[in-house]
mmCIF file of C-alpha atoms in Angstrom:
data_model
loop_
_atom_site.group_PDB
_atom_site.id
_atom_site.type_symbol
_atom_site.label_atom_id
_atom_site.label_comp_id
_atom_site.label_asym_id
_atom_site.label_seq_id
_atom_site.Cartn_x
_atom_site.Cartn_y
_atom_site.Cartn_z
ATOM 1 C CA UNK H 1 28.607 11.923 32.807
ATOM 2 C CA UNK H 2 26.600 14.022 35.296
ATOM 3 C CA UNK H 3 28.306 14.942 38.192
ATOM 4 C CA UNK H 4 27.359 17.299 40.873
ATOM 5 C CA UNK H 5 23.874 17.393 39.518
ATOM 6 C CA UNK H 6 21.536 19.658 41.801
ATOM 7 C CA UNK H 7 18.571 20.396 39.661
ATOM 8 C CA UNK H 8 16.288 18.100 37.372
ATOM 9 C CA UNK H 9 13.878 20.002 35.341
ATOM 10 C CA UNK H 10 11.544 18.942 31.785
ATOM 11 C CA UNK H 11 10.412 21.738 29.004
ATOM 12 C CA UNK H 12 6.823 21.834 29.332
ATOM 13 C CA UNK H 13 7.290 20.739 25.645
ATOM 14 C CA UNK H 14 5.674 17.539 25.392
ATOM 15 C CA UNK H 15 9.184 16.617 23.810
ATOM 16 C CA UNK H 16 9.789 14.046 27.367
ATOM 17 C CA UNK H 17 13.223 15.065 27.620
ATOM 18 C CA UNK H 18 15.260 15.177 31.041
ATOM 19 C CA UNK H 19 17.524 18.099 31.857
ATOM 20 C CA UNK H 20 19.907 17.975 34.366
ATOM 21 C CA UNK H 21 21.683 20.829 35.894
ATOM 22 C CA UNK H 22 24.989 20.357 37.330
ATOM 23 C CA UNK H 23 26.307 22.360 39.390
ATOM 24 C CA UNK H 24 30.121 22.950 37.715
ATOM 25 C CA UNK H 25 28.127 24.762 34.897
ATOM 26 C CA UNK H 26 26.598 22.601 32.595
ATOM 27 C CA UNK H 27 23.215 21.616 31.517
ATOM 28 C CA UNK H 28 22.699 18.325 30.577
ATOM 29 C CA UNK H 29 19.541 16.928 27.846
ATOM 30 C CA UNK H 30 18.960 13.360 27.221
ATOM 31 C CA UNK H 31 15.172 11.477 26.647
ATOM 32 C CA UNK H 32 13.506 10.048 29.364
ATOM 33 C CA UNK H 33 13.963 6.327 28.361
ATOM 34 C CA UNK H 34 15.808 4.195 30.282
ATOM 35 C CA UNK H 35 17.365 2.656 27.219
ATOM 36 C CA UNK H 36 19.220 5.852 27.047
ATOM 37 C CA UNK H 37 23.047 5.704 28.156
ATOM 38 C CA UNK H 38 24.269 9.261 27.531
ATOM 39 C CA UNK H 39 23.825 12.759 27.812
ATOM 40 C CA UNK H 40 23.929 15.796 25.287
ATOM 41 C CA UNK H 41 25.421 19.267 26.623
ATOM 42 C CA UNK H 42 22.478 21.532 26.518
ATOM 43 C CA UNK H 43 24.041 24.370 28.062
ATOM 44 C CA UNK H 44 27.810 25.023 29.114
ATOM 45 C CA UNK H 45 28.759 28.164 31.560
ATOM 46 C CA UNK H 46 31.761 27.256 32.871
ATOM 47 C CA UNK H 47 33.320 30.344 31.730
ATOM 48 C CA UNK H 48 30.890 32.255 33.697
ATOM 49 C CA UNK H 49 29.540 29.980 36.538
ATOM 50 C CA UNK H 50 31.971 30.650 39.894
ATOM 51 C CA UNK H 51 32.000 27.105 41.348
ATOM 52 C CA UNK H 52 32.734 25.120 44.492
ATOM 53 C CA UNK H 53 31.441 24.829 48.152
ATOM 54 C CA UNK H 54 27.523 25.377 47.692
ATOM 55 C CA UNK H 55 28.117 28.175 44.854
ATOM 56 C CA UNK H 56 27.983 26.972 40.958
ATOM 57 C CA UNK H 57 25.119 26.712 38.602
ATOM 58 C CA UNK H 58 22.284 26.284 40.965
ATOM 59 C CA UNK H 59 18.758 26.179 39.145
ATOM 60 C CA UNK H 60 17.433 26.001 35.657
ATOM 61 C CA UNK H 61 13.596 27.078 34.853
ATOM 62 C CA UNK H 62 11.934 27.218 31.478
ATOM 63 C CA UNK H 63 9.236 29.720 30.291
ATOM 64 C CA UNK H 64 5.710 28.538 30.322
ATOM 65 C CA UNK H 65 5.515 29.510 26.539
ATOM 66 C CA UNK H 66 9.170 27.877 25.805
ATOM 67 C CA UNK H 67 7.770 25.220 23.016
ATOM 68 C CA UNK H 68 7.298 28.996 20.900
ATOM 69 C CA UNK H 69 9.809 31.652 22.752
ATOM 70 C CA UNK H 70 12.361 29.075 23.023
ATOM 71 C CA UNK H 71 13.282 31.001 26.493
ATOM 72 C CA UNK H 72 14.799 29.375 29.481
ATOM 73 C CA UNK H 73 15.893 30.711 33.015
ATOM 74 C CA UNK H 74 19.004 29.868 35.079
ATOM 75 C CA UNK H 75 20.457 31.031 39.032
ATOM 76 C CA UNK H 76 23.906 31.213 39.419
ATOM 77 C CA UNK H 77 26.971 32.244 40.807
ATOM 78 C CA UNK H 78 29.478 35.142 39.633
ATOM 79 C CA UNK H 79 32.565 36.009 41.019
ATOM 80 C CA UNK H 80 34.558 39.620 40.908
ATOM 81 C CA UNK H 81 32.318 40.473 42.891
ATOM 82 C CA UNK H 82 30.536 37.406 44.123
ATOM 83 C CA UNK H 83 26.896 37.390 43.421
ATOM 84 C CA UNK H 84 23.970 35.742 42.148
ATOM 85 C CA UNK H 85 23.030 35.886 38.230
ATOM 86 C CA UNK H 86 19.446 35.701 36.881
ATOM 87 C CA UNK H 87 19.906 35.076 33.274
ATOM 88 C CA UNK H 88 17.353 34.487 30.591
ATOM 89 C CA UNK H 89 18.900 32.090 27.590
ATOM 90 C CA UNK H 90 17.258 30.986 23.969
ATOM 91 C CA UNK H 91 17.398 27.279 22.403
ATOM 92 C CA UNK H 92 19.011 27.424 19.350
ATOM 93 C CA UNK H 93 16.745 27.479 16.483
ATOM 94 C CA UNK H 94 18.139 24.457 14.624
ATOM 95 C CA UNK H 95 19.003 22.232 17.669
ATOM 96 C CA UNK H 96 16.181 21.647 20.094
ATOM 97 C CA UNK H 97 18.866 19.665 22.441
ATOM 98 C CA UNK H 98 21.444 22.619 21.694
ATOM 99 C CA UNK H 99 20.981 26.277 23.714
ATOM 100 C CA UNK H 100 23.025 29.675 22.693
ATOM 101 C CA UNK H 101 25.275 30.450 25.019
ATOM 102 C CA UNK H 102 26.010 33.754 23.414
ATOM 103 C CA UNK H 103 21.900 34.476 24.057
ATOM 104 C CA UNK H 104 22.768 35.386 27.762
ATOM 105 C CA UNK H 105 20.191 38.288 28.445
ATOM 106 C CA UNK H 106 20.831 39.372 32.441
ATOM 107 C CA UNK H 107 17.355 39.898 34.099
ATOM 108 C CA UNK H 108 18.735 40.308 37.719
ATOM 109 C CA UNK H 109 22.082 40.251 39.758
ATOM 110 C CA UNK H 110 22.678 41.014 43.327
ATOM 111 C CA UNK H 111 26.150 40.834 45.651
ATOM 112 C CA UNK H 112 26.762 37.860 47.741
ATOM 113 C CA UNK H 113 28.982 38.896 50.598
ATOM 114 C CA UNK H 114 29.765 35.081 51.420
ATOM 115 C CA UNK H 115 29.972 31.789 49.336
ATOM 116 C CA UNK H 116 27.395 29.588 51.082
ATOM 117 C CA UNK H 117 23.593 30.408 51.479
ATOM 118 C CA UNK H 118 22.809 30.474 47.792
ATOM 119 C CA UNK H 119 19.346 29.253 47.574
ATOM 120 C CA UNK H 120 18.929 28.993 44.050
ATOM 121 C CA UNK H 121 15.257 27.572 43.027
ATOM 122 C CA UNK H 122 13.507 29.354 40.220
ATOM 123 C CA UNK H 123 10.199 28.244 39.029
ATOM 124 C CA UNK H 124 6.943 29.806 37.265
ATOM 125 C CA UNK H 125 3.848 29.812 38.983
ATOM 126 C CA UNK H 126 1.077 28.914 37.529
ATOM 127 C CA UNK H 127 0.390 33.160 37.383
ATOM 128 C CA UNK H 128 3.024 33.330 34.673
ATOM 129 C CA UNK H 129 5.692 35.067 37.403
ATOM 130 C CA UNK H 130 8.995 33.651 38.151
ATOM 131 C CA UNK H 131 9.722 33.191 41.556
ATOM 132 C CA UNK H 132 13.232 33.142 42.945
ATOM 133 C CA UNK H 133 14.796 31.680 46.436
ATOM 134 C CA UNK H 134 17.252 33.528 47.985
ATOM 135 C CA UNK H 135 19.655 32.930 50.563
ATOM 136 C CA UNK H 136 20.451 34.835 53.751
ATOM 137 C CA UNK H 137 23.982 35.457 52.669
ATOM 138 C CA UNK H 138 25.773 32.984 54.114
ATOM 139 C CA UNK H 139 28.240 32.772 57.138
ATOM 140 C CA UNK H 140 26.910 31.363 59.932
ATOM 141 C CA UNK H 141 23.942 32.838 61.979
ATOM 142 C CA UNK H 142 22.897 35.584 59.246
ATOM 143 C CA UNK H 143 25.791 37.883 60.893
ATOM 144 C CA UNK H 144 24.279 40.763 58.476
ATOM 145 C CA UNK H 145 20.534 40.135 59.558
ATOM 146 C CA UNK H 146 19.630 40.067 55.921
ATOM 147 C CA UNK H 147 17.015 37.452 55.851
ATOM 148 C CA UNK H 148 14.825 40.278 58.169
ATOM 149 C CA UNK H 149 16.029 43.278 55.904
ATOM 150 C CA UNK H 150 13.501 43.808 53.640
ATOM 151 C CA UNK H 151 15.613 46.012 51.812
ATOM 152 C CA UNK H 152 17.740 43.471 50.558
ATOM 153 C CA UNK H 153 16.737 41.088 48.196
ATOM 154 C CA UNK H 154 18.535 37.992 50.448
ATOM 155 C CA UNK H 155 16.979 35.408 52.716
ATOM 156 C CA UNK H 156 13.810 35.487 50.374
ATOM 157 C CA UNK H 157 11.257 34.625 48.070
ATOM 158 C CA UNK H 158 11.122 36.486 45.169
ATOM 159 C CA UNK H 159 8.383 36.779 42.552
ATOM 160 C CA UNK H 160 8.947 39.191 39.284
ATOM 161 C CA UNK H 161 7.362 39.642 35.761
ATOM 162 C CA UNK H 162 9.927 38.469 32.915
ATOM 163 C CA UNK H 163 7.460 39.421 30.028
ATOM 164 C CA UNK H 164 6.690 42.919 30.925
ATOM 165 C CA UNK H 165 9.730 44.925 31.364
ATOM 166 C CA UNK H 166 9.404 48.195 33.239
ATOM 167 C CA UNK H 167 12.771 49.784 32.664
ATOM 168 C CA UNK H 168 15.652 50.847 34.083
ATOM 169 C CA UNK H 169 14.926 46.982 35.509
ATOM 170 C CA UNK H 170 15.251 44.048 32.945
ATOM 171 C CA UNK H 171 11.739 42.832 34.589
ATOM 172 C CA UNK H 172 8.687 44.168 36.021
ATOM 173 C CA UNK H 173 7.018 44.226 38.991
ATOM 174 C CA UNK H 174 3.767 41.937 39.582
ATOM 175 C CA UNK H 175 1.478 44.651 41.251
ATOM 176 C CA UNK H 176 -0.054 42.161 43.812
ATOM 177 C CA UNK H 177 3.332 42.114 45.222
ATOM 178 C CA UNK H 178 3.340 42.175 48.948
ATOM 179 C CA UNK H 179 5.444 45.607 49.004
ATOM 180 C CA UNK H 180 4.407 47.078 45.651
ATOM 181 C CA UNK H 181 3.155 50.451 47.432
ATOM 182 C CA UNK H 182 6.437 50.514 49.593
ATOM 183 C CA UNK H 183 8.218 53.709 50.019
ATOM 184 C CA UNK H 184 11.923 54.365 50.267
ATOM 185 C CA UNK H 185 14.345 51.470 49.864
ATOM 186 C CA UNK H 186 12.197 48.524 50.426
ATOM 187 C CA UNK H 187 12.688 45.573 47.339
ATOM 188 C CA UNK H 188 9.333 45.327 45.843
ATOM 189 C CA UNK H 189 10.368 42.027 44.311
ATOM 190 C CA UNK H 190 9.988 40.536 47.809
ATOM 191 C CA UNK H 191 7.319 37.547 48.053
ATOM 192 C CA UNK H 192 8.380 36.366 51.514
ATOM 193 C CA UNK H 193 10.956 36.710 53.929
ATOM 194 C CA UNK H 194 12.975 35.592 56.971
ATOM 195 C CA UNK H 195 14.269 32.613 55.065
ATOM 196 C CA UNK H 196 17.786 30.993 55.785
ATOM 197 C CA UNK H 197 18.575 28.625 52.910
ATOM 198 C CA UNK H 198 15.799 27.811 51.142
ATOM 199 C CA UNK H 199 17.260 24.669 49.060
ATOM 200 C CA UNK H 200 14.394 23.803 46.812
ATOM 201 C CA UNK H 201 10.559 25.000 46.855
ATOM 202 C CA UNK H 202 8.394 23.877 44.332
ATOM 203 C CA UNK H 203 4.376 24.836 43.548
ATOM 204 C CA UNK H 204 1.900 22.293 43.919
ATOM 205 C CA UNK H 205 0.052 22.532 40.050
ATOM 206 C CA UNK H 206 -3.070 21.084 42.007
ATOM 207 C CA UNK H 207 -3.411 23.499 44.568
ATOM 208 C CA UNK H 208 -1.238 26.196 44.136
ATOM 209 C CA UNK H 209 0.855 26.203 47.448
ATOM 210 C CA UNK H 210 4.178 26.849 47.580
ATOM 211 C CA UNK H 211 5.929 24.248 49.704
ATOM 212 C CA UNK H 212 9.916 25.253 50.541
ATOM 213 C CA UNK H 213 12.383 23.418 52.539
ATOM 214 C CA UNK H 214 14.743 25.822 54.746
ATOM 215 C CA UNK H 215 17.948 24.712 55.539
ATOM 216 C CA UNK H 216 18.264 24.945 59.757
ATOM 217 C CA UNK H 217 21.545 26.259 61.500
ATOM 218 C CA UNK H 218 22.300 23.792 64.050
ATOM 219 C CA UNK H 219 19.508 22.304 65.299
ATOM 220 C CA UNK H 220 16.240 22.068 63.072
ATOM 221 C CA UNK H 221 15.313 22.129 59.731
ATOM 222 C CA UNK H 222 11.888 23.575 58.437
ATOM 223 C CA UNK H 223 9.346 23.126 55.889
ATOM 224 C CA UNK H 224 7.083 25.956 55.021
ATOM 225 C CA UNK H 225 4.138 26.802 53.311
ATOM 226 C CA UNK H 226 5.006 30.085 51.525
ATOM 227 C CA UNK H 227 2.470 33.014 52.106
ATOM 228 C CA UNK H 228 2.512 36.482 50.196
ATOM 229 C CA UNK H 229 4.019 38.810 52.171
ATOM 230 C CA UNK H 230 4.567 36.357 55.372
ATOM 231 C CA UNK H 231 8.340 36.553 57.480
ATOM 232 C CA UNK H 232 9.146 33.028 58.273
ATOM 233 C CA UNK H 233 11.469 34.167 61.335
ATOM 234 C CA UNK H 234 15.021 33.705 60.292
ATOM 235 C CA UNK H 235 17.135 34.704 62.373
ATOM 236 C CA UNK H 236 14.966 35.302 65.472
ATOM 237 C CA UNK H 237 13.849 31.578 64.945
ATOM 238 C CA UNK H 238 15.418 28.268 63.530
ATOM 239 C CA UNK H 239 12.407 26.019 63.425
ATOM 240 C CA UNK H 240 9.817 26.708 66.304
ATOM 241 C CA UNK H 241 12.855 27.798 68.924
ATOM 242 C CA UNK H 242 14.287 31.562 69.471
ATOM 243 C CA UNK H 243 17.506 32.078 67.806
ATOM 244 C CA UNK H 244 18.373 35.296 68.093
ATOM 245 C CA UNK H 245 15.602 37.739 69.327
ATOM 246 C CA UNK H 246 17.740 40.748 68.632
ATOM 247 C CA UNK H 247 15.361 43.421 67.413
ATOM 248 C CA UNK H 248 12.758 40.870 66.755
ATOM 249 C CA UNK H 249 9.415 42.390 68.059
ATOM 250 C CA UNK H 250 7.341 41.812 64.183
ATOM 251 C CA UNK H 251 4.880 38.323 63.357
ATOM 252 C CA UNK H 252 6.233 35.049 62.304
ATOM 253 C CA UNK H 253 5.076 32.723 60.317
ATOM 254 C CA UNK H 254 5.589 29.288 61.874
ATOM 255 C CA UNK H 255 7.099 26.093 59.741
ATOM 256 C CA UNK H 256 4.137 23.412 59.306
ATOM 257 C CA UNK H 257 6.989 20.952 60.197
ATOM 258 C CA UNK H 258 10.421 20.811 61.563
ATOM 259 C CA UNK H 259 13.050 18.305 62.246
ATOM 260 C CA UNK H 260 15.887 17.738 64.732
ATOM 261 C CA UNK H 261 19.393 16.801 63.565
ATOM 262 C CA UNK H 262 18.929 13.577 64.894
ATOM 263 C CA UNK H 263 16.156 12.406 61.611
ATOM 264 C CA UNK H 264 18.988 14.930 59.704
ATOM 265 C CA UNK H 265 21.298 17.840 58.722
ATOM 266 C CA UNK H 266 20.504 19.528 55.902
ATOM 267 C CA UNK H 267 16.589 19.475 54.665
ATOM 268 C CA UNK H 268 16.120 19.153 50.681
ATOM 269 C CA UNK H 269 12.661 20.349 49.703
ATOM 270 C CA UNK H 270 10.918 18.070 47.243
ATOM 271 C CA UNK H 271 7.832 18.147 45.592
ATOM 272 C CA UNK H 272 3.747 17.292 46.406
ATOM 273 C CA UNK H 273 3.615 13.883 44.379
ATOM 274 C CA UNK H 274 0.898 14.398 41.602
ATOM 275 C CA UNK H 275 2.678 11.148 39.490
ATOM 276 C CA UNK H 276 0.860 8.205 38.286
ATOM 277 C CA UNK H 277 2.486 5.999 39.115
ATOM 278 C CA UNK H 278 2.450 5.560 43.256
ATOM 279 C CA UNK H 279 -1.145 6.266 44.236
ATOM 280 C CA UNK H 280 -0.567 5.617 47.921
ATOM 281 C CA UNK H 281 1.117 8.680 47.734
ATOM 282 C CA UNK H 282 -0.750 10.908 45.227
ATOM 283 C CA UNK H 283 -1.129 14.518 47.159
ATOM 284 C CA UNK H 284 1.820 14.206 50.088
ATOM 285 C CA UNK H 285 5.146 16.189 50.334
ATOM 286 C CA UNK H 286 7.782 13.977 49.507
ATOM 287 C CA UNK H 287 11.394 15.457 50.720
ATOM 288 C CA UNK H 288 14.021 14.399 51.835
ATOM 289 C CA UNK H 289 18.079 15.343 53.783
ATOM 290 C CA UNK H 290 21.268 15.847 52.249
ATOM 291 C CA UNK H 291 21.728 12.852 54.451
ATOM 292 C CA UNK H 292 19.590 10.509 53.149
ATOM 293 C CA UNK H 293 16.268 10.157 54.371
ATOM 294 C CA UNK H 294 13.456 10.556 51.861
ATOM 295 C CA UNK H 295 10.052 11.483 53.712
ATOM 296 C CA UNK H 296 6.860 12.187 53.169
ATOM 297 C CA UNK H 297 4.433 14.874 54.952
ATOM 298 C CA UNK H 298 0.775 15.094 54.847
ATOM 299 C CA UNK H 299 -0.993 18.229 55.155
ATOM 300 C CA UNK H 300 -4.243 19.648 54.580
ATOM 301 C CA UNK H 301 -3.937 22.957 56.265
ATOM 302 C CA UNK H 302 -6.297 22.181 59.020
ATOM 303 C CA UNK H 303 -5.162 19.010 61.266
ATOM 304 C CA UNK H 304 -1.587 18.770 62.280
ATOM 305 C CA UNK H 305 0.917 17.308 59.869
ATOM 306 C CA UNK H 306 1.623 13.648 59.077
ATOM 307 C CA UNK H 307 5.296 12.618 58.414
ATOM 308 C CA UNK H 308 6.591 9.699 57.502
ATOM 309 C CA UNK H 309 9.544 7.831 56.579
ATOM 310 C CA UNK H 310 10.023 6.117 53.379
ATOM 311 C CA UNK H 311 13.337 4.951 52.799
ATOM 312 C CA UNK H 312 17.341 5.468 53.365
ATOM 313 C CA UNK H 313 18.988 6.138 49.941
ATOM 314 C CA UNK H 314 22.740 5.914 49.395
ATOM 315 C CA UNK H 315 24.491 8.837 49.352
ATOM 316 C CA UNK H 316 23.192 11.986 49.392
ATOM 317 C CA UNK H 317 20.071 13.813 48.028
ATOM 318 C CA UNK H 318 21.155 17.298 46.520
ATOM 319 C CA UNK H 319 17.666 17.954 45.106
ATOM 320 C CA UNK H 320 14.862 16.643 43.329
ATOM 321 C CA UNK H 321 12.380 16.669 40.195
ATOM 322 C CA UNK H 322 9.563 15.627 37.896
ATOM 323 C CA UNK H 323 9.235 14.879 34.120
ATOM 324 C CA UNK H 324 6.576 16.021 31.864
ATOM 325 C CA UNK H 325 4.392 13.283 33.615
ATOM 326 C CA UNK H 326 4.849 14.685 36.952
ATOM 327 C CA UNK H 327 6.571 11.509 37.797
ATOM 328 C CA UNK H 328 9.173 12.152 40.712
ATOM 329 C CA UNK H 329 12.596 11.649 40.160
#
């Protein structure tokens, strides 16, 4: 039975199985058939995962070379202290729809000084790096002015090297990095900042853009286009409008898009539809709100953006994904 599922995710395999991440700790694997009427436990981390509110098991990612490494990724949180866990974990060698829990290798782990504000997306870009999304923190109003610190790895996109291992770090360093030649305390694993909740970004295999969906405070939610080394204003701006312009005198990056909370709350970044199976919308941004509302945005970088709304679903819309045949789930 999936329950608080909040991540959909195939191998890269060609083996056109579904997994499912939910968010109490578990992985589930099942083949994408609709014939199909229940789920096998891939991966189980309840005794590890610290769950409830908008912590848990949070994103799943598996390495471009997983049909031969057998590697996979996860996000998610610890408690005693409370932080985020980057963990790399191996199928087991017998049981393709079976994963070693006891293969845990840690890659990255940073304090979370509240419970909310998790981010959570991983995904490999097409340059063989895995990038991470990072919440601000949490509270309300980034009270610590993290998502502007870039000497803290929260509020931000992160992008680091999982096969080449520069030690005392469990990863390495991509040296196009934005802040590779930093000094002092600045993270060099920093993409992009000035992010509040970035709940789901996903890379457009066509194009290469990174498209993220950043959860607003109280008034508007934002979809960006994510730039190398960009600061997309968090918390001197929620959307287009001033937040809080304490100590904010550097250059924003502005949303393509934004939202009031009268379309809806919370956005939920999607993915640019590159699926057979709906031509009218081969190339657009479909997203959606934890409210509801699935949409659709058209942008080619140069005109102003199209949106458009394509349907009210029931209940809510935690996330979203795409099987082997980029079909959108």
């Amino acid at each position: 039975t999936l329950q608080r599922s909040v991540d959909l995710q195939h191998a890269g395999d060609l083996s056109d199985r579904i997994f499912v991440v939910d968010q109490i700790g578990v992985i589930r694997v099942f083949q994408n058939d609709a014939s199909v009427n229940s789920t096998k436990i891939f991966l189980d981390l309840n005794d590890r995962v610290y769950y409830g509110g908008e912590a848990g098991l949070l994103g799943l990612a598996f390495h471009p070379d997983y049909e031969n490494n057998g590697y996979f990724y996860v996000n998610y949180i610890a408690d005693n202290p409370l932080r985020t866990v980057i963990s790399r974990f191996t199928v087991s060698s017998s049981n393709p729809d079976y994963a070693d829990k006891n293969s845990e290798f840690i890659i990255l782990e940073f304090n979370q000084p509240f419970e909310n504000h998790n981010g959570g997306q991983i995904t490999f870009g097409n340059d063989g790096f895995l990038y991470i999304a990072t919440g601000d923190g949490g509270s309300g109003g980034d009270p610590q002015n993290n998502a502007q610190n870039i000497s803290v790895l929260l509020g931000k996109i992160l992008r680091i090297d999982v096969d080449n291992i520069q030690p005392p770090l469990n990863y390495g360093i991509p040296s196009t990095n934005p802040f590779i030649d930093s000094l002092g305390t600045i993270r060099k694993e920093i993409y992009a900042y000035g992010l509040r909740n970035p709940w789901r970004f996903s890379i457009d295999p066509i194009t290469n853009k990174i498209w993220c969906g950043d959860v607003g405070q109280g008034d508007w939610e934002e979809i960006d286009l994510i730039v190398s080394g960009k600061n997309y204003g968090w918390r001197c701006y929620e959307g287009n409008h001033t937040y809080d312009m304490t100590n904010c005198n550097g250059i924003y990056e502005s949303p393509i898009w934004v939202y009031s909370h009268s379309v809806g709350f919370a956005i939920t970044g999607g993915y640019v539809y590159r699926g057979p199976n709906i031509p009218e919308l081969y190339g657009k941004y479909i997203y959606g709100d934890y409210g509801s509302p699935v949409l659709s945005l058209e942008y080619d970088g140069i005109n102003p953006a199209t949106n458009t709304f394509l349907a009210n679903l029931p209940g809510t819309i935690p996330s979203f994904g795409i099987d082997q045949n980029q079909e959108l789930y």
